[in-house]
Short mmCIF file of C-alpha atoms and ligand atoms in Angstrom, two decimals:
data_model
loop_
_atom_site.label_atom_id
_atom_site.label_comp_id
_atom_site.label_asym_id
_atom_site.label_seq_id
_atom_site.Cartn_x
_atom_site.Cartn_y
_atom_site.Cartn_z
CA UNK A 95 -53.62 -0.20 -49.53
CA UNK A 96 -53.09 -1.30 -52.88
CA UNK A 97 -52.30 -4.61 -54.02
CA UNK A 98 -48.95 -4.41 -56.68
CA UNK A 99 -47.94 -7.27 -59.42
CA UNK A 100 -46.09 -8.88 -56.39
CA UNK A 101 -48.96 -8.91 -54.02
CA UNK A 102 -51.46 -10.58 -57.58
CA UNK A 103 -48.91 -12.71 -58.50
CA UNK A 104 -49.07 -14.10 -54.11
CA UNK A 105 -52.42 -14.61 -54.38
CA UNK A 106 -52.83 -16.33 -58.11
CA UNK A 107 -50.45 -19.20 -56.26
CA UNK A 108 -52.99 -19.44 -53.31
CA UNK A 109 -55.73 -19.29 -55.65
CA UNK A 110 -54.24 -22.37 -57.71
CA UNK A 111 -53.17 -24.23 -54.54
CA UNK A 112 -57.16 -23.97 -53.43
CA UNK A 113 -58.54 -25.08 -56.52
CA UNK A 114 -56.31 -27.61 -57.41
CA UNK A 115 -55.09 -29.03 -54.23
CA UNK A 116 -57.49 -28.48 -51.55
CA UNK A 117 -60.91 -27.89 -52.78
CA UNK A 118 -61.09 -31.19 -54.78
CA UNK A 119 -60.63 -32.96 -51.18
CA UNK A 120 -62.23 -31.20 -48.99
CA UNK A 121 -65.53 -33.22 -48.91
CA UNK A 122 -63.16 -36.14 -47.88
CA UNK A 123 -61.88 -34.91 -45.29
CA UNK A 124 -64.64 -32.91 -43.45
CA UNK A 125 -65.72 -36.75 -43.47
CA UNK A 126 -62.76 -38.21 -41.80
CA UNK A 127 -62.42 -34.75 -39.24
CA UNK A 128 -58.63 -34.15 -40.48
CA UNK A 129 -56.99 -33.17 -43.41
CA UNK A 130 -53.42 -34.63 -44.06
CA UNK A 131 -51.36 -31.63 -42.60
CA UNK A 132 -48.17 -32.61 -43.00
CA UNK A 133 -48.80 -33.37 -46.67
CA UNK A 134 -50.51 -29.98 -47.21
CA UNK A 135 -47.93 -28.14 -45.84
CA UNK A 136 -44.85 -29.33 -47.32
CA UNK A 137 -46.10 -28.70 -50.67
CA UNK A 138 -47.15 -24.61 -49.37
CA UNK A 139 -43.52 -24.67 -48.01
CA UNK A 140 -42.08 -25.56 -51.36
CA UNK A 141 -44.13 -22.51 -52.77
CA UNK A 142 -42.61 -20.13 -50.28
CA UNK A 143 -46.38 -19.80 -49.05
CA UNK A 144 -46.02 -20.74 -45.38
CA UNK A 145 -43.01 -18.20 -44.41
CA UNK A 146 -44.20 -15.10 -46.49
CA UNK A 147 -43.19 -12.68 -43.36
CA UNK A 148 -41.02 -14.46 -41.80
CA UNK A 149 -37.23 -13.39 -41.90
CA UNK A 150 -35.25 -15.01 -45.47
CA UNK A 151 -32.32 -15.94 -42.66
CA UNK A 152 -34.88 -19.01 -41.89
CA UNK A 153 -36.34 -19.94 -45.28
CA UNK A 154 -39.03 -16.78 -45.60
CA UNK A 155 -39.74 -14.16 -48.35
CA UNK A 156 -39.17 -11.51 -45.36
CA UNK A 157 -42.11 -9.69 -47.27
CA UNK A 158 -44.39 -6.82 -45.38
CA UNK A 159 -47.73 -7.96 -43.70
CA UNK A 160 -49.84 -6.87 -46.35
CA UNK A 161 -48.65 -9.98 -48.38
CA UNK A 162 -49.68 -12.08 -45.79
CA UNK A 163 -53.32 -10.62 -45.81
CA UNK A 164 -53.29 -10.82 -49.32
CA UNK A 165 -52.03 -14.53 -48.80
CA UNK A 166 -55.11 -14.84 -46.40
CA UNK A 167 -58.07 -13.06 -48.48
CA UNK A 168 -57.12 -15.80 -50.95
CA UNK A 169 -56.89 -18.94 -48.61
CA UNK A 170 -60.90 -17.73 -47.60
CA UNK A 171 -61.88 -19.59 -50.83
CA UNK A 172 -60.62 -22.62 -49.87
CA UNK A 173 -64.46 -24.50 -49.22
CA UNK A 174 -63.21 -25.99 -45.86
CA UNK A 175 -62.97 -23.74 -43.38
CA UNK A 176 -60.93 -26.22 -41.16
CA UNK A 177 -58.08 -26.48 -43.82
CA UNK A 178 -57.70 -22.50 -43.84
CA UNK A 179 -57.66 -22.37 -40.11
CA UNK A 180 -54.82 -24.89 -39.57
CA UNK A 181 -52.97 -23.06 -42.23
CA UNK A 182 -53.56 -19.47 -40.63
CA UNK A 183 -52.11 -21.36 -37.06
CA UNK A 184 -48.99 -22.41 -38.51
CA UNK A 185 -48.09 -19.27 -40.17
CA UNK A 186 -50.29 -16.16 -38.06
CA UNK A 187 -50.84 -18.06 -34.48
CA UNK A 188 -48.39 -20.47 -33.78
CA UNK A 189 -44.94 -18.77 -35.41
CA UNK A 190 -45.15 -14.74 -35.24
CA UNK A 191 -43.53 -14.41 -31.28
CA UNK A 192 -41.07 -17.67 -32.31
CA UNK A 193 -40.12 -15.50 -35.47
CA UNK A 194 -39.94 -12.23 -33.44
CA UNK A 195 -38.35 -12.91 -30.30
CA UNK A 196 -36.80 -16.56 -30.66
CA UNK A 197 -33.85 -17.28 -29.91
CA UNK A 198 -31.50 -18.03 -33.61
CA UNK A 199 -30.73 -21.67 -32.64
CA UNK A 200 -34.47 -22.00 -31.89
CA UNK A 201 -35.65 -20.51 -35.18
CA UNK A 202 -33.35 -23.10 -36.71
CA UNK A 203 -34.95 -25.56 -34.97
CA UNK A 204 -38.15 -25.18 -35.39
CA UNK A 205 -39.53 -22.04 -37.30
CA UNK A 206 -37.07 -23.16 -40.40
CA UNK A 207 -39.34 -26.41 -40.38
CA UNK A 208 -42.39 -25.07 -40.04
CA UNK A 209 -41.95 -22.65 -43.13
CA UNK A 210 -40.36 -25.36 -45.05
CA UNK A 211 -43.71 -27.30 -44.31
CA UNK A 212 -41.95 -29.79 -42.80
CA UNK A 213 -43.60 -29.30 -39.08
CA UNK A 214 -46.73 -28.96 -38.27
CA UNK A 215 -47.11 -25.97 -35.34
CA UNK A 216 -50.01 -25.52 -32.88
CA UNK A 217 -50.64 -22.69 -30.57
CA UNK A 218 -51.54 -23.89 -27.05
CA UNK A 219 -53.02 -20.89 -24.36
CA UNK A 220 -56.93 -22.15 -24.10
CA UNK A 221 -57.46 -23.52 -21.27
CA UNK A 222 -60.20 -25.18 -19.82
CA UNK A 223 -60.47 -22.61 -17.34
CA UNK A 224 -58.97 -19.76 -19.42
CA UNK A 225 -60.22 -18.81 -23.00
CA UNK A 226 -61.00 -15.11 -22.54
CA UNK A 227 -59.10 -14.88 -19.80
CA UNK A 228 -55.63 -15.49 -20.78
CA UNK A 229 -54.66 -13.90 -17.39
CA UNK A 230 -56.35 -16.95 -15.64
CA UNK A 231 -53.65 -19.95 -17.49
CA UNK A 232 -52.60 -22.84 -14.81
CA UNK A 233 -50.26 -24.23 -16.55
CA UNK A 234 -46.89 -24.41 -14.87
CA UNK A 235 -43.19 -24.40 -16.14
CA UNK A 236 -41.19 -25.07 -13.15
CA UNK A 237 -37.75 -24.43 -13.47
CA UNK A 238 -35.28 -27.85 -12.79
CA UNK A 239 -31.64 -27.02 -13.78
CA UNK A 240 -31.55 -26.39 -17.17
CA UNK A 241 -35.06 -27.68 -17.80
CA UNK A 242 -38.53 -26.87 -17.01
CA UNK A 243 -41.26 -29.21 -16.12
CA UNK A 244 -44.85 -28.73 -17.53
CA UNK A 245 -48.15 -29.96 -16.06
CA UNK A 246 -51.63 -28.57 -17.09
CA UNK A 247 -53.75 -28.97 -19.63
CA UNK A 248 -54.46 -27.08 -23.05
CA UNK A 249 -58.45 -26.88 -24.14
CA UNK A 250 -59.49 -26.58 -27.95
CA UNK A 251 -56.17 -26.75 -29.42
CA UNK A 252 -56.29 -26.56 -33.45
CA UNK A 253 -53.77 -29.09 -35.22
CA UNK A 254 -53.14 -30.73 -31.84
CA UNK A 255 -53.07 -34.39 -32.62
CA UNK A 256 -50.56 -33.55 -36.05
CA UNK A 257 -48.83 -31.29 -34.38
CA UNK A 258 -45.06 -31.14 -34.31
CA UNK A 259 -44.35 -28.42 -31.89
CA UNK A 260 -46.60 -26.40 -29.59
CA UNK A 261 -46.04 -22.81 -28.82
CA UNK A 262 -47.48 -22.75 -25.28
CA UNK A 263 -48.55 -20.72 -22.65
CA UNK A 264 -47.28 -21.07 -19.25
CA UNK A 265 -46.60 -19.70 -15.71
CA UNK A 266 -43.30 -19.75 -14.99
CA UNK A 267 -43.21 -17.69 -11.50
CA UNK A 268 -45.92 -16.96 -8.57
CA UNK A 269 -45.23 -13.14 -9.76
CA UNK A 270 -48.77 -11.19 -10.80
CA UNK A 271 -50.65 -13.02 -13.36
CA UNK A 272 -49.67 -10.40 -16.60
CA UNK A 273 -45.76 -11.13 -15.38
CA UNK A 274 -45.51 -14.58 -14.62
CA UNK A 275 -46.39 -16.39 -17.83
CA UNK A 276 -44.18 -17.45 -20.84
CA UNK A 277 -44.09 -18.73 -24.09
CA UNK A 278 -42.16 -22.01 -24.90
CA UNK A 279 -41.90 -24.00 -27.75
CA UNK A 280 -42.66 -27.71 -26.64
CA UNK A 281 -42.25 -30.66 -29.46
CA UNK A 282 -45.05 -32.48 -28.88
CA UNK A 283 -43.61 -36.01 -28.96
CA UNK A 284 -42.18 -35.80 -25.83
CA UNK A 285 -42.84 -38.02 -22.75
CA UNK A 286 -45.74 -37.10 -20.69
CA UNK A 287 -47.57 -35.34 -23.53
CA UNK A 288 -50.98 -36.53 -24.25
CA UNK A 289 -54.37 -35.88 -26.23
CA UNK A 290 -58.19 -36.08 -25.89
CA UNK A 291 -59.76 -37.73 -28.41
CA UNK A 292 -60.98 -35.25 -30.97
CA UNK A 293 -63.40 -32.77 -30.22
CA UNK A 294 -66.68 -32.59 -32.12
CA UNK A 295 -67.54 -29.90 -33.49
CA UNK A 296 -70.55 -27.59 -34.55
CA UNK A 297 -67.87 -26.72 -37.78
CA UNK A 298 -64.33 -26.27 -38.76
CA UNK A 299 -64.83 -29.94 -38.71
CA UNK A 300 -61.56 -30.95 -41.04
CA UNK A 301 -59.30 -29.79 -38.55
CA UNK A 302 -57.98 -31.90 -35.88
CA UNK A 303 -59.13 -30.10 -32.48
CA UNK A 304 -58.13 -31.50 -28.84
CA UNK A 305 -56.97 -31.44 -25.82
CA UNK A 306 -53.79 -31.81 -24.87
CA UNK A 307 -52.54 -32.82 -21.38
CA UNK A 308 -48.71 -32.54 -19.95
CA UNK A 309 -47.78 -34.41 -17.40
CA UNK A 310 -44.56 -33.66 -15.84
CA UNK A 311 -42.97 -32.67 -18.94
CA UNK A 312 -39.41 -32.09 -18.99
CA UNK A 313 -38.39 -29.67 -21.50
CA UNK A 314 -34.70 -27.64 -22.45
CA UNK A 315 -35.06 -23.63 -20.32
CA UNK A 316 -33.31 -22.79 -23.83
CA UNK A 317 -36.38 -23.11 -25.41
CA UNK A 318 -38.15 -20.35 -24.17
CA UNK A 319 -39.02 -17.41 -26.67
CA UNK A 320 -37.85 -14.11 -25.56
CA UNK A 321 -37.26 -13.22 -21.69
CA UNK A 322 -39.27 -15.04 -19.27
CA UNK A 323 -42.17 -13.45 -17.83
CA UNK A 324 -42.88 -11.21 -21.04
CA UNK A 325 -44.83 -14.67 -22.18
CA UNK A 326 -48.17 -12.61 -21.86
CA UNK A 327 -47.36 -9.26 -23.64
CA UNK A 328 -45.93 -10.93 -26.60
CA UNK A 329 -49.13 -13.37 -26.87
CA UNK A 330 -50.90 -10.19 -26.74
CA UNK A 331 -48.96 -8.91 -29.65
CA UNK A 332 -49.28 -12.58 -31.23
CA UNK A 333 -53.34 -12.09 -31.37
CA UNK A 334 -53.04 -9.24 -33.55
CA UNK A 335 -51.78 -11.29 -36.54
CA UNK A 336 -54.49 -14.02 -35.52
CA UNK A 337 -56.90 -11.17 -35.46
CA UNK A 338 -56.24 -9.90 -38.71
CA UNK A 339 -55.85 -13.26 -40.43
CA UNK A 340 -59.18 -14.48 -39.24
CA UNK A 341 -60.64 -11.12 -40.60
CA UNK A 342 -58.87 -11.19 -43.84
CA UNK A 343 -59.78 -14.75 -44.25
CA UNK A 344 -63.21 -14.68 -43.84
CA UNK A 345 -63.55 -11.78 -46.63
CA UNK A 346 -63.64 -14.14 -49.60
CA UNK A 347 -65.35 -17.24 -47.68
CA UNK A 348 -68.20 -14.80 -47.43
CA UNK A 349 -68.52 -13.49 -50.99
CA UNK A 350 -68.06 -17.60 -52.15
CA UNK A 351 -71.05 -17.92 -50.02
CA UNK A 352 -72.86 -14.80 -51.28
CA UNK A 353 -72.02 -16.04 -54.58
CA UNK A 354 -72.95 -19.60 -54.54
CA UNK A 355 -76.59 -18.33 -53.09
CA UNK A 356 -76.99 -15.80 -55.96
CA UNK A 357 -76.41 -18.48 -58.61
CA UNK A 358 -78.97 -20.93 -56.42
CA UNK A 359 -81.71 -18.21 -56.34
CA UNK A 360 -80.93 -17.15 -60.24
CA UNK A 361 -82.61 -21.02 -61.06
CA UNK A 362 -84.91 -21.42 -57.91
CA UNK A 363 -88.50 -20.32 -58.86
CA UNK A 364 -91.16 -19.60 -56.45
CA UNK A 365 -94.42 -17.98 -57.60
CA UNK A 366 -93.24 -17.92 -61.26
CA UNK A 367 -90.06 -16.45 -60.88
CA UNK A 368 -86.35 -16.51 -59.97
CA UNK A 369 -86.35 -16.07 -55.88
CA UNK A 370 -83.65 -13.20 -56.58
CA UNK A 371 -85.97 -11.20 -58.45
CA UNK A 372 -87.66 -9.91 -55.06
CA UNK A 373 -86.19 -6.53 -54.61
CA UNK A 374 -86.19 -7.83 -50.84
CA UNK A 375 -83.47 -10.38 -51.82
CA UNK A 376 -81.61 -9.05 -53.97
CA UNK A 377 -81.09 -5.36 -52.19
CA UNK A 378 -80.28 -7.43 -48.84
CA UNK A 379 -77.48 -9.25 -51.07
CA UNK A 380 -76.23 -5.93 -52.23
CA UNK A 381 -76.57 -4.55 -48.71
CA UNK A 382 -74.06 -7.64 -47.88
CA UNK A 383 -71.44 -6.86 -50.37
CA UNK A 384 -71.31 -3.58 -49.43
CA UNK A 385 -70.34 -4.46 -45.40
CA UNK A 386 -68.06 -6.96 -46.92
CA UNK A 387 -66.01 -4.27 -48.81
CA UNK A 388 -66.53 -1.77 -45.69
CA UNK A 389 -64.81 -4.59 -43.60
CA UNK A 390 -62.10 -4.93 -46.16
CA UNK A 391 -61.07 -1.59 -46.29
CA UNK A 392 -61.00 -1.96 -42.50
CA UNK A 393 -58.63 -4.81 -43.08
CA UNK A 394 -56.53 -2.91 -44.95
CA UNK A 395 -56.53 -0.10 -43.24
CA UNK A 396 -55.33 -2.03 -40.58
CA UNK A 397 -52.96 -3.52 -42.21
CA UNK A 398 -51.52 -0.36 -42.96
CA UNK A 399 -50.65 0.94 -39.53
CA UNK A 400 -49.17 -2.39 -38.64
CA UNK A 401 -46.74 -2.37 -42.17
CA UNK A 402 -45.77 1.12 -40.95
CA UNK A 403 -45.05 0.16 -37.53
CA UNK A 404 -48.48 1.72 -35.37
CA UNK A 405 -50.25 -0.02 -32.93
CA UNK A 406 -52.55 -2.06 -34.34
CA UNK A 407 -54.67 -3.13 -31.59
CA UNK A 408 -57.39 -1.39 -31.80
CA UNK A 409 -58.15 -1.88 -35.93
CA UNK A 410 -57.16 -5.44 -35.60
CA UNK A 411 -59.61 -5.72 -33.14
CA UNK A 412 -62.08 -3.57 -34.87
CA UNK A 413 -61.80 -5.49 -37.66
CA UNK A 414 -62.39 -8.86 -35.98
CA UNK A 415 -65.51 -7.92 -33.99
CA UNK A 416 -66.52 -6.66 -37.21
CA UNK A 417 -65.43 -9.87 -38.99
CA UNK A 418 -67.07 -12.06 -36.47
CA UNK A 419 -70.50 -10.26 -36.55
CA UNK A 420 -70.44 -9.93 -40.51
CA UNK A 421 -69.54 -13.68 -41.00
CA UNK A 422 -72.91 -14.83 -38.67
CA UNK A 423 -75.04 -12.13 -40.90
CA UNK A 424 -74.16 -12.99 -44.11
CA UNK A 425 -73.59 -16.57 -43.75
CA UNK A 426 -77.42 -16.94 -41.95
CA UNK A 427 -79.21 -14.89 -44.69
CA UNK A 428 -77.83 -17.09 -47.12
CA UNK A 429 -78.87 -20.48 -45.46
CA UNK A 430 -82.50 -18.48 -44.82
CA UNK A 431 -82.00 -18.04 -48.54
CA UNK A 432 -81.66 -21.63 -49.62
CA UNK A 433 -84.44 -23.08 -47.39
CA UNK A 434 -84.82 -26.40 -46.80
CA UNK A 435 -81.81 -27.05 -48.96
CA UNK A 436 -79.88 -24.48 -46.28
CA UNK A 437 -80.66 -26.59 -43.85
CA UNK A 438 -78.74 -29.85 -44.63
CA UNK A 439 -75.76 -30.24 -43.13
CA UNK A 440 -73.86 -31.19 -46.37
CA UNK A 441 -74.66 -27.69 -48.35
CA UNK A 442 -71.77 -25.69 -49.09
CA UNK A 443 -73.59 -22.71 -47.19
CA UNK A 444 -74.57 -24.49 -44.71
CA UNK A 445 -70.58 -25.14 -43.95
CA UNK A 446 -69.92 -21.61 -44.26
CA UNK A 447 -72.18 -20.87 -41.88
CA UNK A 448 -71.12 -23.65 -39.48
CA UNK A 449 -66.94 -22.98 -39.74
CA UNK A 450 -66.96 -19.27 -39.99
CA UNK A 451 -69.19 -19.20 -37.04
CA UNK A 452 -65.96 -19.81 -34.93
CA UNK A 453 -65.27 -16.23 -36.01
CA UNK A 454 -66.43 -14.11 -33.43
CA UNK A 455 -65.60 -16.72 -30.31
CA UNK A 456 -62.22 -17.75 -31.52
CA UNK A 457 -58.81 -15.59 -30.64
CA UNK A 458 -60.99 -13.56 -28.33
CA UNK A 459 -64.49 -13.55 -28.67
CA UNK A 460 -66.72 -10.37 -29.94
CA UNK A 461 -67.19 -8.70 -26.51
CA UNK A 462 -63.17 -9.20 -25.16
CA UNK A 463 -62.38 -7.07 -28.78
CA UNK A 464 -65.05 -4.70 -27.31
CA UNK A 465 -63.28 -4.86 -24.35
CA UNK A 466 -60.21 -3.69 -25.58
CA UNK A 467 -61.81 -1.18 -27.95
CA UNK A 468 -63.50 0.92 -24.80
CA UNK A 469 -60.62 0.41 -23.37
CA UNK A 470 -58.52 1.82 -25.95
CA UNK A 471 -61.18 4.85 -26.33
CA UNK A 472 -60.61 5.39 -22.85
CA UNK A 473 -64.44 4.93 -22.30
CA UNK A 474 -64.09 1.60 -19.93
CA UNK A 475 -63.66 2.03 -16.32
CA UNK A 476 -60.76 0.72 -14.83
CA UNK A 477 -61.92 -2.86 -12.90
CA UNK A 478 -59.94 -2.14 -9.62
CA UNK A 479 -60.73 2.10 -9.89
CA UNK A 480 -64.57 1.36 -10.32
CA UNK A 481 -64.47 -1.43 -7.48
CA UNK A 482 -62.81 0.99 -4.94
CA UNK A 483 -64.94 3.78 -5.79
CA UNK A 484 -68.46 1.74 -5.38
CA UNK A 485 -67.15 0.76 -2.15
CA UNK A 486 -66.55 4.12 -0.70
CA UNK A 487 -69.95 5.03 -2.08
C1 FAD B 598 -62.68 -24.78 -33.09
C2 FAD B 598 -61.84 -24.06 -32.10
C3 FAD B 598 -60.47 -23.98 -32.30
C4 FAD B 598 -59.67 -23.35 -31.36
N1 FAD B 598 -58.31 -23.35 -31.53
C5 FAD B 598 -57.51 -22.90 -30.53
C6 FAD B 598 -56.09 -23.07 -30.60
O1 FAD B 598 -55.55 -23.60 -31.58
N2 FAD B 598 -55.35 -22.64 -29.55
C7 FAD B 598 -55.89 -22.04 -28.46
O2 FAD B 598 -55.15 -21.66 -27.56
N3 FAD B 598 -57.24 -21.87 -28.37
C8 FAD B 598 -58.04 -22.28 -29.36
N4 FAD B 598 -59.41 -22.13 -29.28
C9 FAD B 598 -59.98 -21.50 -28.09
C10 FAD B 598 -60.61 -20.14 -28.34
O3 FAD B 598 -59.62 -19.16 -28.54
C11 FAD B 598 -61.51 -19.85 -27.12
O4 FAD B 598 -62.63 -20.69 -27.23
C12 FAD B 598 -61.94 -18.40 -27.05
O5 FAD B 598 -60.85 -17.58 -26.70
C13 FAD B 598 -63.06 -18.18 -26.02
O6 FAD B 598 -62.72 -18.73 -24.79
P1 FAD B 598 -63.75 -19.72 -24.04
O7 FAD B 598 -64.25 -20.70 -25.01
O8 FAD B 598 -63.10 -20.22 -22.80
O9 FAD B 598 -64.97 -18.80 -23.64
P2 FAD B 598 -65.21 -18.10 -22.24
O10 FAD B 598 -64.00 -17.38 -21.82
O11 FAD B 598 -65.80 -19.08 -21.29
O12 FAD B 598 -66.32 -17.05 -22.64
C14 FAD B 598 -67.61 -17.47 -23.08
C15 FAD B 598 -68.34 -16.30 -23.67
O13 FAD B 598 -68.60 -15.35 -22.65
C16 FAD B 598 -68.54 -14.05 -23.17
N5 FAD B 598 -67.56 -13.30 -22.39
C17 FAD B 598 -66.39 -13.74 -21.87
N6 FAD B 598 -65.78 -12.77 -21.18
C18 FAD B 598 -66.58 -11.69 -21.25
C19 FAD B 598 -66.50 -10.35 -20.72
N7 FAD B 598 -65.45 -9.95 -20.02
N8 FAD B 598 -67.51 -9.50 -21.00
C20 FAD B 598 -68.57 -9.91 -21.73
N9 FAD B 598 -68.70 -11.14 -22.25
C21 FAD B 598 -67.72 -12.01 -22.01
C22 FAD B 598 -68.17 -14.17 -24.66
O14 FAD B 598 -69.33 -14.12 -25.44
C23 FAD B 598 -67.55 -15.54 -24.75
O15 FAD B 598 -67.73 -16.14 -26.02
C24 FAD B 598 -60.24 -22.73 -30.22
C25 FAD B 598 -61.63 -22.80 -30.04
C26 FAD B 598 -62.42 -23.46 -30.94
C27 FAD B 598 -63.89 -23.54 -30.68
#
């Protein structure tokens, strides 16, 4: 995949938006565990940044999806990891199934605003007793006349507390657990709605993360995305873009971090001389790079099929079990790198290490996108097959 004039000119914008408006504030607002959302997003809305796929009918460039990674790679140098991950769930977590199966009338409504930067979107399927397990979601919609009623409660949910709208996860029959769930677009000021306080966190710690409880929640049936009961196939298809933003994105937070250690052991002297002058540093940063540009072409790869229209499930996944692993490698040998001064929480590297550690257990942790890789190598036994045949053994 190569990146044309269009695709430069995409991420020069990002690159100025980072520097200029979110990198000078970032300190602040790891500080205060929020960043100003709204604020942030209606000026990326006014530079087309937040709607780059999505259809031109609804305020979007309608561009292909290797625009959007190109969007992403960029918005990995923003120094907050927090600020990049609310971005990447308004426009790869929260939006792609609205965009893809909503209804017209509830793309005005709500995906219009959300690429305009005028509403802030949150995608709600954690649960406290389903993360991996998206099968396992308690959540109810019960249908009441031309409403349904929601009760459960959503675990770890990014943007929560600024959130305008939540694109949740929930049963909606008593049919088997892959055909009874839907996806629903719920504003979040509604009656009934309420919110942890926010959770603490080992990193991503400028983004607002909590829980969010419904009680009893009456919301319009017409709000449903697509046909009920397809609510879990078309989250599955939703994780893919998740899965490759989070890869793409973590491409240039790691070479910011591999940078800023290079430049640290360039002046720090032990035993005479510059700590990068030991072949055994400076060959293990080389070694680094090198995974980091065998990951992107991964990315891109990936990004490929999906532009032409494959199945992308098993690269994207590839790429983020990959992505996850890579980010804890490189990210560690760089705090190793800067000793003592790697260990304080306020170090640059130290952050990286801390936000893109949410890599490999966010949007399906490293062993469910092994899980799905076996499977899709048709090298994992089948649950039920293998259960059956042990007991007849
Ligand atoms: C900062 C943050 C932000 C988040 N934002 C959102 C959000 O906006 N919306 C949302 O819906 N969710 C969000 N999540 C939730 C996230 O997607 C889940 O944490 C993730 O899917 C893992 O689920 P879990 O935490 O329940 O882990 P569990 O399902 O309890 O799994 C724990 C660990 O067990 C291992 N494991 C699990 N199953 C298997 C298996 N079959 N085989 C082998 N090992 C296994 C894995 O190592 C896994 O990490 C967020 C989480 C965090 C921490």
């Amino acid at each position: 995949m190569l990146f044309t004039e269009e695709h430069k000119a995409i991420q020069k914008t990002v690159r100025d938006f980072v520097e200029k408006e979110l990198n000078p504030h970032t300190e602040e607002w790891e500080k205060a565990g929020a960043f100003p959302a709204h604020e942030v997003f209606k000026k990326m809305g006014d530079l087309g940044l937040l709607g780059i796929t999505k259809p031109e009918a609804h305020g979007g460039l309608g561009l292909d999806y290797s625009y959007q990674v190109a969007f992403s790679e960029e918005l990995g140098l923003c120094q907050s990891g927090g600020v990049s991950l609310a971005i990447g769930v308004q426009t790869d977590m929260a939006t792609p199934a609205l965009a893809r199966f909503g209804s017209n009338e509830l793309k005005e409504e709500f995906l219009a605003p959300a690429i305009a930067g005028e509403k802030v979107a949150s995608i709600a399927v954690s649960e406290p007793g389903a993360g991996s397990d998206v099968a396992a979601t308690k959540t109810q919609a019960r249908k009441d006349g031309d409403d349904y009623i929601i009760n459960g409660t959503k675990m770890w949910i990014t943007n929560a507390t600024q959130a305008d709208f939540f694109c949740l996860l929930a049963n909606t029959s008593d049919d088997p657990a892959h055909k009874n769930k839907s996806l629903i677009v719920v504003p979040s000021h509604l009656p009934g709605i309420s919110f942890s306080e926010k959770l603490n966190k080992f990193g991503m710690r400028s983004s607002d993360t909590a829980q969010v409880f419904f009680d009893d929640v009456r919301v319009p049936r017409r709000n449903l995305i697509g046909q009920e009961g397809a609510g879990f196939t078309m989250q599955m298809i939703q994780f893919q873009e998740e899965r490759l933003f989070g890869s793409a994105m973590g491409l240039k937070s790691m070479e910011s971090c591999l940078n800023d250690t290079i430049e640290y052991l360039r002046e720090r002297k032990t035993f005479g001389q510059p700590v990068l002058h030991n072949q055994v540093i400076h060959y293990r940063l080389a070694e680094l790079q090198t995974e980091i540009e065998a990951l992107r072409a991964l990315v891109y790869q990936a990004t490929e099929t999906y532009i032409n229209g494959g199945d992308v499930t098993k690269l994207a996944s590839m790429a983020k079990l990959k992505a996850g692993r890579l980010t804890r490698e490189v990210t560690d040998t760089c705090v190793q790198y800067w000793g003592g001064m790697g260990y304080m929480f306020d170090n640059q590297v130290n952050r990286y290490h801390r936000d893109l550690r949410l890599t490999g257990i966010g949007g399906g942790a490293d062993e469910i996108m092994l899980g799905i890789i076996t499977k899709l190598m048709g090298i994992a036994p089948k649950v039920q097959a293998y259960a059956a045949q042990q007991k007849n053994d």
